[in-house]
Amino acid sequence: MPAFIELFDPKERKCLAGLGLTATGLVLLVVVSLFFWTYRLNAVRTEASRLTMELDRINAQNEQFKQEFRSWQQTKKDLEELETTAFYQGTEGLEAFRQDVKNLFQQSGLAVPPINYQYDENGKKQFNRMAASFAVRVSYPVLKKFLYRIETWPRLLLLDQLNFQKVDSAAGVLDLRLTLSGYYHEKTQ
């Protein structure tokens, strides 16, 4: 090899040495940049993995919020349906409540006793209470049937009060004082 270098004059040798140095510098630069870009690529891959997990968490949370929103929409529909089916509406509701109490007695096989009606009207409330108080004399099976009718009535009727006035265990008859409540709804404009 030394014989080959001697073929070049000093100016060409200097030029070849400069080219060699430049080539070595370029190779070192490529090697250093490969290490740098490998490190950078690993950092980007790690960041992408972290962001993917974050995106999955946000998607799961978003889906949970969507389900919760659908649940609240269904609740709103249920409340609107409840408002129209379970509660009495406005002033017509007062008469409907009276009729329902009478029908309750008839379907239970009881004679309609004298009933004392009370209406709690508060202008600030949307739902107002109506109560029907009465005394009945029934056997335990008839009372059970009557309570079942109240529980399964299509509109919301609540047994507010059940007072045992007298219990005749020999005859199996109960003297009771009952208070039933219903609610009527005044729609706000």
mmCIF file of C-alpha atoms in Angstrom:
data_model
loop_
_atom_site.group_PDB
_atom_site.id
_atom_site.type_symbol
_atom_site.label_atom_id
_atom_site.label_comp_id
_atom_site.label_asym_id
_atom_site.label_seq_id
_atom_site.Cartn_x
_atom_site.Cartn_y
_atom_site.Cartn_z
ATOM 1 C CA MET A 1 0.000 0.000 0.000
ATOM 2 C CA PRO A 2 2.772 2.489 0.658
ATOM 3 C CA ALA A 3 3.797 2.118 -2.932
ATOM 4 C CA PHE A 4 0.324 3.149 -4.059
ATOM 5 C CA ILE A 5 0.407 6.348 -1.959
ATOM 6 C CA GLU A 6 3.710 7.293 -3.445
ATOM 7 C CA LEU A 7 2.076 7.535 -6.848
ATOM 8 C CA PHE A 8 0.300 10.690 -5.673
ATOM 9 C CA ASP A 9 2.018 13.988 -5.320
ATOM 10 C CA PRO A 10 1.836 15.852 -1.957
ATOM 11 C CA LYS A 11 -1.095 18.017 -3.047
ATOM 12 C CA GLU A 12 -3.143 14.967 -4.039
ATOM 13 C CA ARG A 13 -2.109 13.192 -0.813
ATOM 14 C CA LYS A 14 -3.341 16.163 1.161
ATOM 15 C CA CYS A 15 -6.600 16.100 -0.797
ATOM 16 C CA LEU A 16 -6.986 12.325 -0.204
ATOM 17 C CA ALA A 17 -6.289 12.782 3.507
ATOM 18 C CA GLY A 18 -8.945 15.511 3.641
ATOM 19 C CA LEU A 19 -11.422 13.255 1.799
ATOM 20 C CA GLY A 20 -10.619 10.409 4.189
ATOM 21 C CA LEU A 21 -11.096 12.685 7.164
ATOM 22 C CA THR A 22 -14.353 13.974 5.734
ATOM 23 C CA ALA A 23 -15.567 10.403 5.035
ATOM 24 C CA THR A 24 -14.643 9.355 8.570
ATOM 25 C CA GLY A 25 -16.483 12.399 9.950
ATOM 26 C CA LEU A 26 -19.533 11.583 7.841
ATOM 27 C CA VAL A 27 -19.515 7.954 9.018
ATOM 28 C CA LEU A 28 -19.217 9.116 12.635
ATOM 29 C CA LEU A 29 -22.014 11.611 12.037
ATOM 30 C CA VAL A 30 -24.225 8.841 10.573
ATOM 31 C CA VAL A 31 -23.433 6.526 13.513
ATOM 32 C CA VAL A 32 -24.125 9.276 16.084
ATOM 33 C CA SER A 33 -27.338 10.286 14.314
ATOM 34 C CA LEU A 34 -28.441 6.617 14.208
ATOM 35 C CA PHE A 35 -27.947 6.398 17.975
ATOM 36 C CA PHE A 36 -29.759 9.717 18.462
ATOM 37 C CA TRP A 37 -32.677 8.751 16.217
ATOM 38 C CA THR A 38 -32.932 5.317 17.870
ATOM 39 C CA TYR A 39 -33.135 7.022 21.256
ATOM 40 C CA ARG A 40 -35.630 9.550 19.888
ATOM 41 C CA LEU A 41 -37.695 6.796 18.261
ATOM 42 C CA ASN A 42 -37.864 4.890 21.568
ATOM 43 C CA ALA A 43 -38.969 8.071 23.340
ATOM 44 C CA VAL A 44 -41.658 8.671 20.700
ATOM 45 C CA ARG A 45 -42.774 5.014 20.941
ATOM 46 C CA THR A 46 -43.037 5.298 24.744
ATOM 47 C CA GLU A 47 -44.997 8.553 24.432
ATOM 48 C CA ALA A 48 -47.295 6.980 21.831
ATOM 49 C CA SER A 49 -47.904 4.012 24.142
ATOM 50 C CA ARG A 50 -48.720 6.368 27.048
ATOM 51 C CA LEU A 51 -51.041 8.447 24.864
ATOM 52 C CA THR A 52 -52.760 5.284 23.575
ATOM 53 C CA MET A 53 -53.464 4.201 27.155
ATOM 54 C CA GLU A 54 -54.738 7.703 27.947
ATOM 55 C CA LEU A 55 -56.979 7.604 24.870
ATOM 56 C CA ASP A 56 -58.349 4.200 25.923
ATOM 57 C CA ARG A 57 -59.078 5.585 29.390
ATOM 58 C CA ILE A 58 -60.818 8.638 27.918
ATOM 59 C CA ASN A 59 -62.845 6.439 25.539
ATOM 60 C CA ALA A 60 -63.938 4.211 28.436
ATOM 61 C CA GLN A 61 -64.869 7.280 30.473
ATOM 62 C CA ASN A 62 -66.720 8.743 27.479
ATOM 63 C CA GLU A 63 -68.674 5.495 27.051
ATOM 64 C CA GLN A 64 -69.522 5.528 30.758
ATOM 65 C CA PHE A 65 -70.776 9.125 30.460
ATOM 66 C CA LYS A 66 -72.858 8.162 27.396
ATOM 67 C CA GLN A 67 -74.458 5.295 29.324
ATOM 68 C CA GLU A 68 -75.123 7.587 32.267
ATOM 69 C CA PHE A 69 -76.655 10.162 29.914
ATOM 70 C CA ARG A 70 -78.893 7.489 28.339
ATOM 71 C CA SER A 71 -79.884 6.401 31.838
ATOM 72 C CA TRP A 72 -80.854 9.971 32.748
ATOM 73 C CA GLN A 73 -82.787 10.328 29.502
ATOM 74 C CA GLN A 74 -84.684 7.128 30.359
ATOM 75 C CA THR A 75 -85.267 8.452 33.881
ATOM 76 C CA LYS A 76 -86.694 11.659 32.424
ATOM 77 C CA LYS A 77 -89.033 9.632 30.167
ATOM 78 C CA ASP A 78 -90.052 7.474 33.134
ATOM 79 C CA LEU A 79 -90.790 10.559 35.227
ATOM 80 C CA GLU A 80 -92.856 12.099 32.443
ATOM 81 C CA GLU A 81 -94.789 8.842 32.079
ATOM 82 C CA LEU A 82 -95.175 8.605 35.848
ATOM 83 C CA GLU A 83 -96.412 12.178 35.901
ATOM 84 C CA THR A 84 -99.203 11.362 33.452
ATOM 85 C CA THR A 85 -100.103 7.830 34.589
ATOM 86 C CA ALA A 86 -99.434 7.625 38.341
ATOM 87 C CA PHE A 87 -100.491 11.100 39.410
ATOM 88 C CA TYR A 88 -103.837 12.772 39.043
ATOM 89 C CA GLN A 89 -103.890 15.800 36.755
ATOM 90 C CA GLY A 90 -105.150 19.209 37.847
ATOM 91 C CA THR A 91 -108.653 19.891 39.078
ATOM 92 C CA GLU A 92 -110.057 16.906 37.142
ATOM 93 C CA GLY A 93 -107.716 14.797 39.262
ATOM 94 C CA LEU A 94 -109.708 15.556 42.391
ATOM 95 C CA GLU A 95 -112.810 13.895 40.990
ATOM 96 C CA ALA A 96 -110.724 11.056 39.528
ATOM 97 C CA PHE A 97 -109.245 10.430 42.996
ATOM 98 C CA ARG A 98 -112.718 10.262 44.530
ATOM 99 C CA GLN A 99 -113.841 7.842 41.829
ATOM 100 C CA ASP A 100 -110.727 5.664 42.283
ATOM 101 C CA VAL A 101 -111.370 5.391 46.039
ATOM 102 C CA LYS A 102 -114.962 4.288 45.341
ATOM 103 C CA ASN A 103 -113.793 1.801 42.695
ATOM 104 C CA LEU A 104 -111.231 0.440 45.137
ATOM 105 C CA PHE A 105 -113.996 -0.385 47.599
ATOM 106 C CA GLN A 106 -116.194 -1.925 44.909
ATOM 107 C CA GLN A 107 -113.390 -4.116 43.524
ATOM 108 C CA SER A 108 -112.531 -5.274 47.041
ATOM 109 C CA GLY A 109 -116.154 -6.236 47.683
ATOM 110 C CA LEU A 110 -116.738 -3.626 50.385
ATOM 111 C CA ALA A 111 -119.552 -1.154 50.786
ATOM 112 C CA VAL A 112 -118.404 2.441 50.373
ATOM 113 C CA PRO A 113 -118.313 4.003 53.855
ATOM 114 C CA PRO A 114 -118.617 7.721 54.588
ATOM 115 C CA ILE A 115 -115.350 9.259 53.421
ATOM 116 C CA ASN A 116 -113.745 12.470 54.622
ATOM 117 C CA TYR A 117 -111.639 14.085 51.848
ATOM 118 C CA GLN A 118 -108.849 16.550 52.521
ATOM 119 C CA TYR A 119 -106.866 18.475 49.946
ATOM 120 C CA ASP A 120 -103.503 20.027 50.704
ATOM 121 C CA GLU A 121 -103.009 22.842 48.255
ATOM 122 C CA ASN A 122 -99.795 24.765 48.297
ATOM 123 C CA GLY A 123 -99.388 27.084 45.328
ATOM 124 C CA LYS A 124 -95.610 26.657 45.321
ATOM 125 C CA LYS A 125 -95.641 22.871 44.946
ATOM 126 C CA GLN A 126 -96.174 21.037 41.690
ATOM 127 C CA PHE A 127 -97.574 17.977 43.485
ATOM 128 C CA ASN A 128 -100.392 18.374 45.978
ATOM 129 C CA ARG A 129 -101.687 15.722 48.330
ATOM 130 C CA MET A 130 -105.272 14.480 48.512
ATOM 131 C CA ALA A 131 -106.333 12.274 51.402
ATOM 132 C CA ALA A 132 -109.377 10.121 52.012
ATOM 133 C CA SER A 133 -110.083 9.067 55.616
ATOM 134 C CA PHE A 134 -112.686 6.462 56.475
ATOM 135 C CA ALA A 135 -113.617 3.780 58.982
ATOM 136 C CA VAL A 136 -114.278 0.190 57.921
ATOM 137 C CA ARG A 137 -115.210 -3.074 59.579
ATOM 138 C CA VAL A 138 -113.564 -5.999 57.779
ATOM 139 C CA SER A 139 -112.189 -9.481 58.237
ATOM 140 C CA TYR A 140 -108.479 -10.110 57.872
ATOM 141 C CA PRO A 141 -108.782 -11.772 54.405
ATOM 142 C CA VAL A 142 -110.848 -8.835 53.112
ATOM 143 C CA LEU A 143 -108.287 -6.402 54.569
ATOM 144 C CA LYS A 144 -105.535 -8.311 52.799
ATOM 145 C CA LYS A 145 -107.440 -8.101 49.519
ATOM 146 C CA PHE A 146 -108.077 -4.387 50.050
ATOM 147 C CA LEU A 147 -104.383 -3.705 50.757
ATOM 148 C CA TYR A 148 -103.394 -5.703 47.682
ATOM 149 C CA ARG A 149 -105.748 -3.566 45.556
ATOM 150 C CA ILE A 150 -104.155 -0.401 46.930
ATOM 151 C CA GLU A 151 -100.680 -1.707 46.174
ATOM 152 C CA THR A 152 -101.508 -2.725 42.600
ATOM 153 C CA TRP A 153 -103.696 0.252 41.733
ATOM 154 C CA PRO A 154 -102.637 1.830 38.395
ATOM 155 C CA ARG A 155 -102.271 5.249 39.965
ATOM 156 C CA LEU A 156 -100.158 6.064 42.972
ATOM 157 C CA LEU A 157 -102.220 5.502 46.114
ATOM 158 C CA LEU A 158 -100.499 5.398 49.478
ATOM 159 C CA LEU A 159 -101.803 4.015 52.725
ATOM 160 C CA ASP A 160 -100.846 6.856 55.060
ATOM 161 C CA GLN A 161 -102.474 5.614 58.195
ATOM 162 C CA LEU A 162 -103.911 2.349 59.480
ATOM 163 C CA ASN A 163 -105.356 2.508 62.985
ATOM 164 C CA PHE A 164 -106.864 -0.531 64.650
ATOM 165 C CA GLN A 165 -109.886 0.800 66.542
ATOM 166 C CA LYS A 166 -111.133 -2.569 67.766
ATOM 167 C CA VAL A 167 -110.074 -6.177 67.174
ATOM 168 C CA ASP A 168 -112.790 -8.788 67.704
ATOM 169 C CA SER A 169 -110.786 -12.020 67.676
ATOM 170 C CA ALA A 170 -113.844 -14.193 68.365
ATOM 171 C CA ALA A 171 -115.647 -12.977 65.235
ATOM 172 C CA GLY A 172 -112.413 -12.336 63.281
ATOM 173 C CA VAL A 173 -113.465 -8.763 62.538
ATOM 174 C CA LEU A 174 -111.313 -5.637 62.605
ATOM 175 C CA ASP A 175 -112.576 -2.089 63.091
ATOM 176 C CA LEU A 176 -110.098 0.156 61.287
ATOM 177 C CA ARG A 177 -109.551 3.795 60.550
ATOM 178 C CA LEU A 178 -107.645 4.240 57.255
ATOM 179 C CA THR A 179 -106.214 7.198 55.409
ATOM 180 C CA LEU A 180 -105.361 6.852 51.711
ATOM 181 C CA SER A 181 -103.408 9.500 49.838
ATOM 182 C CA GLY A 182 -103.061 10.346 46.193
ATOM 183 C CA TYR A 183 -101.216 13.190 44.519
ATOM 184 C CA TYR A 184 -102.358 15.521 41.818
ATOM 185 C CA HIS A 185 -100.083 17.419 39.562
ATOM 186 C CA GLU A 186 -100.515 20.987 38.440
ATOM 187 C CA LYS A 187 -98.509 21.538 35.279
ATOM 188 C CA THR A 188 -96.443 24.705 35.285
ATOM 189 C CA GLN A 189 -96.425 26.829 32.173
#
